[in-house]
Each structure stands twice: as C-alpha cells, then as structure tokens.
GROMACS .gro file of C-alpha atoms in nm:
model
  338
    1UNK     CA    1   3.244   2.597   3.403
    2UNK     CA    2   2.908   2.471   3.352
    3UNK     CA    3   2.683   2.559   3.057
    4UNK     CA    4   2.512   2.897   3.115
    5UNK     CA    5   2.209   2.888   3.361
    6UNK     CA    6   1.899   3.134   3.402
    7UNK     CA    7   1.781   3.233   3.731
    8UNK     CA    8   1.432   3.350   3.759
    9UNK     CA    9   1.306   3.523   4.055
   10UNK     CA   10   0.935   3.542   4.159
   11UNK     CA   11   0.792   3.651   4.487
   12UNK     CA   12   0.922   3.403   4.748
   13UNK     CA   13   1.000   3.153   4.445
   14UNK     CA   14   1.342   3.116   4.250
   15UNK     CA   15   1.398   2.878   3.965
   16UNK     CA   16   1.738   2.762   3.804
   17UNK     CA   17   1.716   2.666   3.456
   18UNK     CA   18   1.950   2.538   3.191
   19UNK     CA   19   1.880   2.407   2.846
   20UNK     CA   20   1.988   2.052   2.868
   21UNK     CA   21   1.734   1.829   3.034
   22UNK     CA   22   1.965   1.539   2.988
   23UNK     CA   23   2.266   1.652   3.172
   24UNK     CA   24   2.301   1.417   3.491
   25UNK     CA   25   2.561   1.669   3.645
   26UNK     CA   26   2.299   1.908   3.695
   27UNK     CA   27   2.126   1.730   3.945
   28UNK     CA   28   2.447   1.653   4.134
   29UNK     CA   29   2.621   1.972   4.130
   30UNK     CA   30   2.329   2.225   4.128
   31UNK     CA   31   2.064   2.039   4.316
   32UNK     CA   32   2.313   1.841   4.545
   33UNK     CA   33   2.503   2.163   4.566
   34UNK     CA   34   2.233   2.386   4.647
   35UNK     CA   35   2.120   2.151   4.934
   36UNK     CA   36   2.468   2.152   5.084
   37UNK     CA   37   2.520   2.534   5.075
   38UNK     CA   38   2.165   2.562   5.271
   39UNK     CA   39   2.253   2.293   5.546
   40UNK     CA   40   2.592   2.493   5.591
   41UNK     CA   41   2.396   2.795   5.663
   42UNK     CA   42   2.180   2.613   5.912
   43UNK     CA   43   1.908   2.489   5.737
   44UNK     CA   44   1.755   2.161   5.835
   45UNK     CA   45   1.674   1.965   5.523
   46UNK     CA   46   1.483   1.645   5.489
   47UNK     CA   47   1.272   1.445   5.268
   48UNK     CA   48   0.907   1.535   5.186
   49UNK     CA   49   0.685   1.316   5.381
   50UNK     CA   50   0.405   1.343   5.153
   51UNK     CA   51   0.621   1.242   4.840
   52UNK     CA   52   0.806   0.975   4.992
   53UNK     CA   53   0.481   0.792   5.113
   54UNK     CA   54   0.295   0.837   4.785
   55UNK     CA   55   0.563   0.836   4.531
   56UNK     CA   56   0.876   0.677   4.666
   57UNK     CA   57   1.061   0.691   4.338
   58UNK     CA   58   1.027   1.063   4.325
   59UNK     CA   59   1.120   1.120   4.677
   60UNK     CA   60   1.536   1.180   4.597
   61UNK     CA   61   1.387   1.465   4.409
   62UNK     CA   62   1.204   1.648   4.654
   63UNK     CA   63   1.319   1.808   4.995
   64UNK     CA   64   1.176   2.041   5.265
   65UNK     CA   65   1.398   2.254   5.472
   66UNK     CA   66   1.341   2.455   5.803
   67UNK     CA   67   1.518   2.747   5.951
   68UNK     CA   68   1.368   2.970   6.239
   69UNK     CA   69   1.048   3.053   6.123
   70UNK     CA   70   1.098   2.999   5.744
   71UNK     CA   71   1.021   2.691   5.557
   72UNK     CA   72   1.128   2.600   5.199
   73UNK     CA   73   1.050   2.325   4.952
   74UNK     CA   74   1.322   2.238   4.700
   75UNK     CA   75   1.264   2.042   4.409
   76UNK     CA   76   1.454   1.913   4.077
   77UNK     CA   77   1.284   1.810   3.762
   78UNK     CA   78   1.458   1.779   3.419
   79UNK     CA   79   1.645   2.110   3.357
   80UNK     CA   80   1.522   2.301   3.669
   81UNK     CA   81   1.563   2.333   4.041
   82UNK     CA   82   1.309   2.533   4.198
   83UNK     CA   83   1.282   2.659   4.572
   84UNK     CA   84   0.997   2.808   4.729
   85UNK     CA   85   1.008   2.985   5.068
   86UNK     CA   86   0.731   3.067   5.302
   87UNK     CA   87   0.677   3.129   5.670
   88UNK     CA   88   0.493   3.001   5.970
   89UNK     CA   89   0.395   3.330   6.100
   90UNK     CA   90   0.070   3.450   5.907
   91UNK     CA   91  -0.257   3.303   5.968
   92UNK     CA   92  -0.367   3.005   5.755
   93UNK     CA   93  -0.620   3.099   5.489
   94UNK     CA   94  -0.554   2.833   5.217
   95UNK     CA   95  -0.677   2.495   5.308
   96UNK     CA   96  -0.371   2.330   5.167
   97UNK     CA   97  -0.116   2.538   5.396
   98UNK     CA   98   0.086   2.836   5.382
   99UNK     CA   99   0.317   2.693   5.100
  100UNK     CA  100   0.048   2.763   4.850
  101UNK     CA  101  -0.068   3.096   4.948
  102UNK     CA  102  -0.026   3.379   4.697
  103UNK     CA  103   0.209   3.703   4.759
  104UNK     CA  104   0.420   3.498   5.032
  105UNK     CA  105   0.694   3.779   5.057
  106UNK     CA  106   0.405   4.008   5.130
  107UNK     CA  107   0.270   3.814   5.410
  108UNK     CA  108   0.614   3.751   5.568
  109UNK     CA  109   0.746   3.970   5.866
  110UNK     CA  110   1.005   4.221   5.752
  111UNK     CA  111   1.276   4.011   5.892
  112UNK     CA  112   1.181   3.701   5.733
  113UNK     CA  113   1.166   3.886   5.387
  114UNK     CA  114   1.516   4.016   5.436
  115UNK     CA  115   1.631   3.656   5.511
  116UNK     CA  116   1.475   3.530   5.196
  117UNK     CA  117   1.594   3.811   4.980
  118UNK     CA  118   1.956   3.708   5.149
  119UNK     CA  119   1.920   3.346   5.039
  120UNK     CA  120   1.837   3.478   4.677
  121UNK     CA  121   2.161   3.671   4.673
  122UNK     CA  122   2.345   3.359   4.814
  123UNK     CA  123   2.220   3.148   4.540
  124UNK     CA  124   2.312   3.404   4.252
  125UNK     CA  125   2.674   3.448   4.419
  126UNK     CA  126   2.726   3.077   4.432
  127UNK     CA  127   2.589   2.989   4.095
  128UNK     CA  128   2.814   3.257   3.943
  129UNK     CA  129   3.110   3.070   4.044
  130UNK     CA  130   2.979   2.764   3.880
  131UNK     CA  131   2.854   2.895   3.533
  132UNK     CA  132   2.753   3.219   3.351
  133UNK     CA  133   2.406   3.316   3.517
  134UNK     CA  134   2.134   3.542   3.386
  135UNK     CA  135   1.908   3.673   3.652
  136UNK     CA  136   1.527   3.766   3.567
  137UNK     CA  137   1.351   3.919   3.849
  138UNK     CA  138   0.966   3.981   3.810
  139UNK     CA  139   0.875   4.331   3.850
  140UNK     CA  140   0.520   4.260   3.934
  141UNK     CA  141   0.574   4.381   4.280
  142UNK     CA  142   0.631   4.740   4.137
  143UNK     CA  143   0.327   4.709   3.905
  144UNK     CA  144  -0.017   4.832   3.939
  145UNK     CA  145  -0.263   4.537   4.002
  146UNK     CA  146  -0.476   4.586   3.702
  147UNK     CA  147  -0.110   4.597   3.502
  148UNK     CA  148  -0.033   4.256   3.678
  149UNK     CA  149  -0.360   4.114   3.563
  150UNK     CA  150  -0.292   4.242   3.212
  151UNK     CA  151   0.042   4.076   3.201
  152UNK     CA  152  -0.089   3.755   3.329
  153UNK     CA  153  -0.328   3.737   3.066
  154UNK     CA  154  -0.062   3.797   2.792
  155UNK     CA  155   0.146   3.532   2.922
  156UNK     CA  156  -0.139   3.286   2.988
  157UNK     CA  157  -0.174   2.961   2.780
  158UNK     CA  158  -0.551   2.958   2.851
  159UNK     CA  159  -0.613   3.284   2.702
  160UNK     CA  160  -0.911   3.298   2.454
  161UNK     CA  161  -0.786   3.453   2.139
  162UNK     CA  162  -1.112   3.660   2.090
  163UNK     CA  163  -1.141   3.794   2.416
  164UNK     CA  164  -0.772   3.820   2.489
  165UNK     CA  165  -0.810   3.649   2.830
  166UNK     CA  166  -0.907   3.311   2.997
  167UNK     CA  167  -1.268   3.250   3.006
  168UNK     CA  168  -1.476   3.016   3.228
  169UNK     CA  169  -1.591   2.676   3.096
  170UNK     CA  170  -1.898   2.641   3.317
  171UNK     CA  171  -2.121   2.829   3.547
  172UNK     CA  172  -1.979   2.664   3.856
  173UNK     CA  173  -1.654   2.841   3.795
  174UNK     CA  174  -1.817   3.175   3.841
  175UNK     CA  175  -2.092   3.102   4.115
  176UNK     CA  176  -2.065   3.356   4.390
  177UNK     CA  177  -2.131   3.298   4.766
  178UNK     CA  178  -2.477   3.444   4.749
  179UNK     CA  179  -2.558   3.211   4.440
  180UNK     CA  180  -2.526   3.472   4.167
  181UNK     CA  181  -2.327   3.443   3.842
  182UNK     CA  182  -2.002   3.656   3.863
  183UNK     CA  183  -1.931   3.896   3.537
  184UNK     CA  184  -1.586   3.980   3.417
  185UNK     CA  185  -1.502   4.327   3.593
  186UNK     CA  186  -1.813   4.341   3.796
  187UNK     CA  187  -1.795   4.492   4.175
  188UNK     CA  188  -1.783   4.245   4.446
  189UNK     CA  189  -1.747   4.241   4.835
  190UNK     CA  190  -1.526   3.976   5.013
  191UNK     CA  191  -1.397   3.947   5.348
  192UNK     CA  192  -1.033   4.029   5.399
  193UNK     CA  193  -0.771   3.830   5.627
  194UNK     CA  194  -0.904   4.002   5.919
  195UNK     CA  195  -1.242   3.911   5.846
  196UNK     CA  196  -1.359   4.281   5.747
  197UNK     CA  197  -1.576   4.318   5.433
  198UNK     CA  198  -1.395   4.502   5.167
  199UNK     CA  199  -1.526   4.594   4.791
  200UNK     CA  200  -1.328   4.543   4.486
  201UNK     CA  201  -1.359   4.458   4.104
  202UNK     CA  202  -1.343   4.100   3.999
  203UNK     CA  203  -1.165   3.986   3.681
  204UNK     CA  204  -1.161   3.617   3.558
  205UNK     CA  205  -0.843   3.421   3.637
  206UNK     CA  206  -0.871   3.043   3.585
  207UNK     CA  207  -1.093   2.755   3.692
  208UNK     CA  208  -1.309   2.900   3.989
  209UNK     CA  209  -1.030   3.158   4.063
  210UNK     CA  210  -1.089   3.527   4.019
  211UNK     CA  211  -0.851   3.811   4.052
  212UNK     CA  212  -0.987   4.119   4.282
  213UNK     CA  213  -0.844   4.454   4.301
  214UNK     CA  214  -0.960   4.614   4.646
  215UNK     CA  215  -0.789   4.858   4.805
  216UNK     CA  216  -0.485   4.882   4.583
  217UNK     CA  217  -0.433   4.517   4.613
  218UNK     CA  218  -0.442   4.229   4.424
  219UNK     CA  219  -0.614   3.932   4.554
  220UNK     CA  220  -0.675   3.572   4.403
  221UNK     CA  221  -1.008   3.441   4.536
  222UNK     CA  222  -1.245   3.147   4.472
  223UNK     CA  223  -1.580   3.267   4.350
  224UNK     CA  224  -1.727   3.101   4.642
  225UNK     CA  225  -1.592   3.379   4.865
  226UNK     CA  226  -1.729   3.649   4.682
  227UNK     CA  227  -2.048   3.841   4.697
  228UNK     CA  228  -2.215   4.022   4.424
  229UNK     CA  229  -2.422   4.236   4.667
  230UNK     CA  230  -2.322   4.390   4.985
  231UNK     CA  231  -2.368   4.146   5.284
  232UNK     CA  232  -2.640   4.212   5.543
  233UNK     CA  233  -2.420   4.360   5.810
  234UNK     CA  234  -2.089   4.519   5.697
  235UNK     CA  235  -1.991   4.554   6.057
  236UNK     CA  236  -1.977   4.193   6.134
  237UNK     CA  237  -1.652   4.049   6.097
  238UNK     CA  238  -1.646   3.732   5.881
  239UNK     CA  239  -1.343   3.555   6.052
  240UNK     CA  240  -1.531   3.220   6.171
  241UNK     CA  241  -1.218   2.991   6.045
  242UNK     CA  242  -0.980   3.203   6.185
  243UNK     CA  243  -1.154   3.259   6.514
  244UNK     CA  244  -1.215   2.894   6.540
  245UNK     CA  245  -0.856   2.818   6.471
  246UNK     CA  246  -0.726   3.059   6.749
  247UNK     CA  247  -0.978   2.898   7.005
  248UNK     CA  248  -0.862   2.552   6.919
  249UNK     CA  249  -0.483   2.659   6.967
  250UNK     CA  250  -0.582   2.808   7.286
  251UNK     CA  251  -0.772   2.491   7.398
  252UNK     CA  252  -0.446   2.284   7.300
  253UNK     CA  253  -0.218   2.511   7.503
  254UNK     CA  254  -0.459   2.504   7.803
  255UNK     CA  255  -0.471   2.122   7.801
  256UNK     CA  256  -0.115   2.082   7.760
  257UNK     CA  257  -0.033   2.276   8.055
  258UNK     CA  258  -0.312   2.085   8.244
  259UNK     CA  259  -0.527   2.406   8.304
  260UNK     CA  260  -0.846   2.179   8.252
  261UNK     CA  261  -1.062   2.466   8.388
  262UNK     CA  262  -0.968   2.689   8.116
  263UNK     CA  263  -0.983   2.413   7.861
  264UNK     CA  264  -1.327   2.302   7.953
  265UNK     CA  265  -1.447   2.672   7.908
  266UNK     CA  266  -1.278   2.703   7.576
  267UNK     CA  267  -1.441   2.368   7.481
  268UNK     CA  268  -1.769   2.507   7.575
  269UNK     CA  269  -1.742   2.823   7.368
  270UNK     CA  270  -1.636   2.606   7.068
  271UNK     CA  271  -1.870   2.305   7.078
  272UNK     CA  272  -2.113   2.360   7.369
  273UNK     CA  273  -2.186   2.021   7.525
  274UNK     CA  274  -2.135   1.842   7.220
  275UNK     CA  275  -1.854   1.559   7.209
  276UNK     CA  276  -1.558   1.617   7.001
  277UNK     CA  277  -1.394   1.399   6.742
  278UNK     CA  278  -1.075   1.390   6.544
  279UNK     CA  279  -0.978   1.270   6.202
  280UNK     CA  280  -0.682   1.023   6.152
  281UNK     CA  281  -0.519   1.030   5.809
  282UNK     CA  282  -0.370   0.678   5.722
  283UNK     CA  283  -0.182   0.802   5.437
  284UNK     CA  284   0.009   1.051   5.655
  285UNK     CA  285   0.003   0.843   5.962
  286UNK     CA  286  -0.142   1.147   6.154
  287UNK     CA  287  -0.414   1.361   6.285
  288UNK     CA  288  -0.598   1.661   6.096
  289UNK     CA  289  -0.507   1.982   6.233
  290UNK     CA  290  -0.755   2.234   6.303
  291UNK     CA  291  -0.997   2.339   6.005
  292UNK     CA  292  -0.876   2.058   5.795
  293UNK     CA  293  -0.537   2.239   5.750
  294UNK     CA  294  -0.204   2.025   5.799
  295UNK     CA  295  -0.130   1.725   6.025
  296UNK     CA  296   0.026   1.641   6.370
  297UNK     CA  297   0.082   1.338   6.546
  298UNK     CA  298   0.004   1.498   6.875
  299UNK     CA  299  -0.324   1.414   7.017
  300UNK     CA  300  -0.331   1.757   7.218
  301UNK     CA  301  -0.253   1.973   6.878
  302UNK     CA  302  -0.503   1.780   6.654
  303UNK     CA  303  -0.803   1.962   6.535
  304UNK     CA  304  -1.133   1.884   6.705
  305UNK     CA  305  -1.440   1.846   6.505
  306UNK     CA  306  -1.809   1.784   6.576
  307UNK     CA  307  -1.934   1.431   6.475
  308UNK     CA  308  -2.104   1.582   6.198
  309UNK     CA  309  -1.807   1.743   6.030
  310UNK     CA  310  -1.571   1.434   6.118
  311UNK     CA  311  -1.799   1.198   5.967
  312UNK     CA  312  -1.853   1.402   5.645
  313UNK     CA  313  -1.484   1.466   5.569
  314UNK     CA  314  -1.415   1.075   5.644
  315UNK     CA  315  -1.686   0.973   5.405
  316UNK     CA  316  -1.538   1.203   5.146
  317UNK     CA  317  -1.205   1.029   5.143
  318UNK     CA  318  -1.318   0.686   5.301
  319UNK     CA  319  -1.000   0.497   5.190
  320UNK     CA  320  -0.755   0.732   5.397
  321UNK     CA  321  -0.950   0.878   5.668
  322UNK     CA  322  -1.079   0.778   5.986
  323UNK     CA  323  -1.296   0.923   6.261
  324UNK     CA  324  -1.149   0.916   6.589
  325UNK     CA  325  -1.434   0.891   6.889
  326UNK     CA  326  -1.398   1.050   7.231
  327UNK     CA  327  -1.285   0.712   7.375
  328UNK     CA  328  -1.008   0.658   7.099
  329UNK     CA  329  -1.207   0.430   6.881
  330UNK     CA  330  -1.125   0.455   6.513
  331UNK     CA  331  -1.417   0.433   6.275
  332UNK     CA  332  -1.392   0.353   5.911
  333UNK     CA  333  -1.602   0.409   5.637
  334UNK     CA  334  -1.453   0.263   5.337
  335UNK     CA  335  -1.617  -0.060   5.175
  336UNK     CA  336  -1.351  -0.301   5.327
  337UNK     CA  337  -1.478  -0.194   5.676
  338UNK     CA  338  -1.817  -0.251   5.596
   0.00000   0.00000   0.00000
C-alpha cells in the first residue's frame, strides 16, 4: 500500500494530495495510473498544446482530455495531482475559455454533472485500492452566498487583519463600468448570462474581482462589468458579445455548406459593407476564434474582426499576432517587421 492520500473535491475540481513531495512513485502510479484509467473508460488524453509549445520541459506533467461534451485538464505538481472538468455546452463568458469559469458544475447540463460525479466516484474507488484515502468535499454548494463569501475571507491569505477581508490596493481595482468607485457591500447592477440587467450587492474579492450576491446566486465579476446606478433602459438586453458570437457561428455554418446568400446576409448584419479581417496567433499556429476566445486552424471557423479591432489586438501583442487581410496577406506589427 502507498502512503495515505487526501482527496479534495470542490465544484468540478478534484485534487489528490500526499505528504511526501519527493516520492517518485507518486507521478508514475497516481498521475500515470489515473490517465490510464480514464483512457480505459473512453477518454481521449493528449498533451496540452500551449504548455508543450511554451514550456516543453513541463509538457509531460500536463494533459488535456475529452469525452463527448466533457473536457478535462490533468496536472501533476510535487505532491498533488489535479483534474479540472468543464463542458463545451454553455456560452463562453470568460475570455480565457470555459475551463476558467466559476461554478462549472452548475453551468453543465444535468447529464454532464452526473458524468463528472461518476468520475469522482471512480477516482475514489480506485485510489482506495492503492492507499488509505481521506475524502474532503467542499460543502459550499449547500451554503448561502454570503456564507460562502465569509468562508472565502476566513481562508484567504490576502485578508487584511483589521478588516477581516481582502481590500483593494488601488482605485483601478474598484472602478465600475459607469466610472464610479465601488464600495464594499454596495448595491450594483450587472447583466446576467442572458444579458438581462439584475441587481445585487457587491463584496470585494481580489484584484479587480468582486463577489456579487444577486437573486440567491453568488457571482464573481470584474469591476468593469458592474454599474453603481441603474442603466438607462433596463429592458434592453446587454448581450452584444453573445449575440455576435452566435451570428459568427451561423456565418461559419452557412459558408461551410456553401449557402453564400445566407452568409452574405449575416455578414451584412454583423459588419455592414466593412471588410473583415482575421487574427493569426504565431505561438499557437492557429487563428483566433470569435470574440478573442479560443483558437482554430479552420479559416471558416476563425473569428472575424473589423480592421480596427484586428489591428488593435495585434498591436497589443505584436510579437505573437498577425493581422490577416481579406486577400490572405499577413501583416505584422512587431519591430522585426518594421
């Protein structure tokens, strides 16, 4: 039997911990064994392209998995093996992708939640055959939002000893969408996932992120997405980003099946008569997808941008990005191309 392990489960995350960080068998038996178990259950496991490209020496410690609509990231580091699950079924609202969303279990379809729970149980059953296993599951899902915030404050390393909670280090971390400075505990307004404006109470979290208790839910939002006063017309849905992503997806589908009349109509709705550009990421050897979220090697599925949008993004990271013109020409903005 191996030395005891502790299994920590929170939302769609599971961590397998042991005390000895210098144990070479931990990587082989637990990390490698877990990957083999998942492959036997039909998961497709491969290396993580971003890590392999930028930090090749770390690539063996990072893996991505896919099965149906579920995705996972597997990582070993010292004395812990971690697995994060997410699904490809909910709308993208985090510019870094669904993998980095909060409350991923809540966002999943019911069938995907059951599948993730089944994976957790299989991990536990398998680990109990290797070592004495202690399971700790976060009870946050059964806690009221304000209790979850208080628990987070109590466990935070960034807690101010006087205030008993973290606090901002500059006004930029509490500047709202309408230009005002947020105050801990104040009433705010923000668009929900469907673009409808809801009201809630904001509590400081970390950096420019704020906890918002709204409609019995706990949200984690950037200060730039919050309003300190009701927006002018509460009946208007503020879902421009989701709307554009959906229209671009429909445009790609129409172009893929060579329905050029519909593709032209959708392009006119999106961009009018303005020419469209794409963004090529040299570090990923792929195009940006719609709304700067994700990558693809397929030109049809690539995100479409106005010249102003594409140029601004490429100039922001000129050593990695190129602007792709309608005629296919690539334009670079780094010093080497000057």
